[in-house]
Structures are given as C-alpha cells and as structure tokens.
Amino acid sequence: MDYAARAIYSGFTLYMMLILFRWLGGWIHFETDFGRWRWIAALTDPVVGRIRRALPNLGPMDFGPMVTIFAVWLVRGVAIGLLAGPVR
C-alpha cells in the first residue's frame, strides 16, 4: 500500500475511533459537549445525526453510532480497495 492509501486508511480509522469515543464518553464521564473536547462532537455529530434520522425509532437504544461506524468501515474498505488495486 502506498502512502496516500495508508493516510486515507488511517483517517477513516481515526474517524471511527472518534465516533466510538463520543459514543462512550458519557459512560466513562468524559464530556465531549463542552470544554476542550467539543471538537469531537462537531466532527462526528453531522454524520451520526444523518444516520440517526434514517433509522427507525427504537426507544432508548441508539444504534446511530454503531451503524455509522459500520458504514465508515465499509467505505474505508471500498476506498482502499479502489486505491490499492488488486492484491497480488
């Protein structure tokens, strides 16, 4: 894999980690809505919010972050597959 593909792969992975960190932040008492970590919410909420609106209401369960992580994982795989070409 060349450097561009590695950078894109790392960027997608970092974004998935930020979504996971934002999702679990309330449980580990790490505030991402205020203070110095609010940039995490600013980066992740637009994408997760669109996924949440597309999903049916399931009561107290929020599957938006999990579905978003899965979607980013799929997009990462397709993007790297297109950039890296066939595996030899």
CSV table of C-alpha atoms in Angstrom, one decimal:
chain,number,residue,atom,x,y,z
A,1,MET,CA,0.0,0.0,0.0
A,2,ASP,CA,1.4,3.4,-0.9
A,3,TYR,CA,1.5,6.4,1.5
A,4,ALA,CA,-1.8,8.0,0.2
A,5,ALA,CA,-3.7,4.8,0.8
A,6,ARG,CA,-2.2,4.5,4.2
A,7,ALA,CA,-3.1,8.1,5.1
A,8,ILE,CA,-6.7,7.6,3.9
A,9,TYR,CA,-7.0,4.3,5.8
A,10,SER,CA,-5.6,6.0,9.0
A,11,GLY,CA,-8.0,8.9,8.5
A,12,PHE,CA,-11.1,6.6,8.3
A,13,THR,CA,-9.8,4.6,11.3
A,14,LEU,CA,-9.3,7.8,13.4
A,15,TYR,CA,-12.8,8.9,12.5
A,16,MET,CA,-14.3,5.6,13.6
A,17,MET,CA,-12.3,5.9,16.9
A,18,LEU,CA,-13.7,9.5,17.4
A,19,ILE,CA,-17.3,8.2,16.9
A,20,LEU,CA,-16.6,5.4,19.4
A,21,PHE,CA,-15.1,7.9,21.9
A,22,ARG,CA,-18.0,10.3,21.5
A,23,TRP,CA,-20.5,7.4,22.0
A,24,LEU,CA,-18.8,6.0,25.1
A,25,GLY,CA,-17.9,9.4,26.6
A,26,GLY,CA,-20.9,9.7,28.8
A,27,TRP,CA,-20.3,6.3,30.3
A,28,ILE,CA,-16.7,7.0,31.2
A,29,HIS,CA,-17.5,10.5,32.4
A,30,PHE,CA,-15.7,12.3,29.6
A,31,GLU,CA,-17.5,15.4,28.5
A,32,THR,CA,-17.4,16.0,24.7
A,33,ASP,CA,-20.2,18.6,24.6
A,34,PHE,CA,-18.3,21.3,26.4
A,35,GLY,CA,-14.7,22.4,27.0
A,36,ARG,CA,-11.7,21.5,25.0
A,37,TRP,CA,-13.1,18.2,23.6
A,38,ARG,CA,-16.2,19.8,21.9
A,39,TRP,CA,-14.4,19.5,18.5
A,40,ILE,CA,-15.1,15.7,18.7
A,41,ALA,CA,-18.8,16.4,18.7
A,42,ALA,CA,-18.5,19.0,15.9
A,43,LEU,CA,-16.8,16.4,13.7
A,44,THR,CA,-18.9,13.4,14.4
A,45,ASP,CA,-22.4,14.7,15.1
A,46,PRO,CA,-23.3,15.7,11.5
A,47,VAL,CA,-22.7,12.2,10.1
A,48,VAL,CA,-24.1,10.3,13.1
A,49,GLY,CA,-27.2,12.6,13.1
A,50,ARG,CA,-28.0,11.8,9.5
A,51,ILE,CA,-27.8,8.1,10.2
A,52,ARG,CA,-30.0,8.5,13.4
A,53,ARG,CA,-32.7,10.3,11.3
A,54,ALA,CA,-32.6,7.5,8.8
A,55,LEU,CA,-33.0,4.7,11.4
A,56,PRO,CA,-36.4,3.9,12.9
A,57,ASN,CA,-37.1,4.9,16.5
A,58,LEU,CA,-36.1,2.0,18.8
A,59,GLY,CA,-36.8,3.7,22.1
A,60,PRO,CA,-33.9,4.2,24.4
A,61,MET,CA,-31.5,2.2,22.2
A,62,ASP,CA,-29.3,4.4,20.0
A,63,PHE,CA,-27.9,2.4,17.1
A,64,GLY,CA,-26.7,5.5,15.2
A,65,PRO,CA,-23.1,5.4,16.2
A,66,MET,CA,-22.8,1.7,15.6
A,67,VAL,CA,-24.4,1.9,12.2
A,68,THR,CA,-22.2,4.9,11.3
A,69,ILE,CA,-19.0,3.0,12.4
A,70,PHE,CA,-20.1,0.1,10.2
A,71,ALA,CA,-20.8,2.4,7.2
A,72,VAL,CA,-17.4,4.2,7.6
A,73,TRP,CA,-15.7,0.8,7.8
A,74,LEU,CA,-17.4,-0.3,4.5
A,75,VAL,CA,-16.5,3.0,2.8
A,76,ARG,CA,-12.9,2.6,4.1
A,77,GLY,CA,-12.7,-0.9,2.6
A,78,VAL,CA,-14.1,0.2,-0.8
A,79,ALA,CA,-11.9,3.3,-0.9
A,80,ILE,CA,-8.7,1.4,-0.1
A,81,GLY,CA,-9.7,-1.4,-2.5
A,82,LEU,CA,-10.0,1.2,-5.3
A,83,LEU,CA,-6.8,3.0,-4.4
A,84,ALA,CA,-4.6,-0.1,-3.7
A,85,GLY,CA,-5.8,-2.1,-6.7
A,86,PRO,CA,-5.9,-5.9,-6.8
A,87,VAL,CA,-4.0,-7.8,-4.2
A,88,ARG,CA,-1.2,-9.9,-5.8
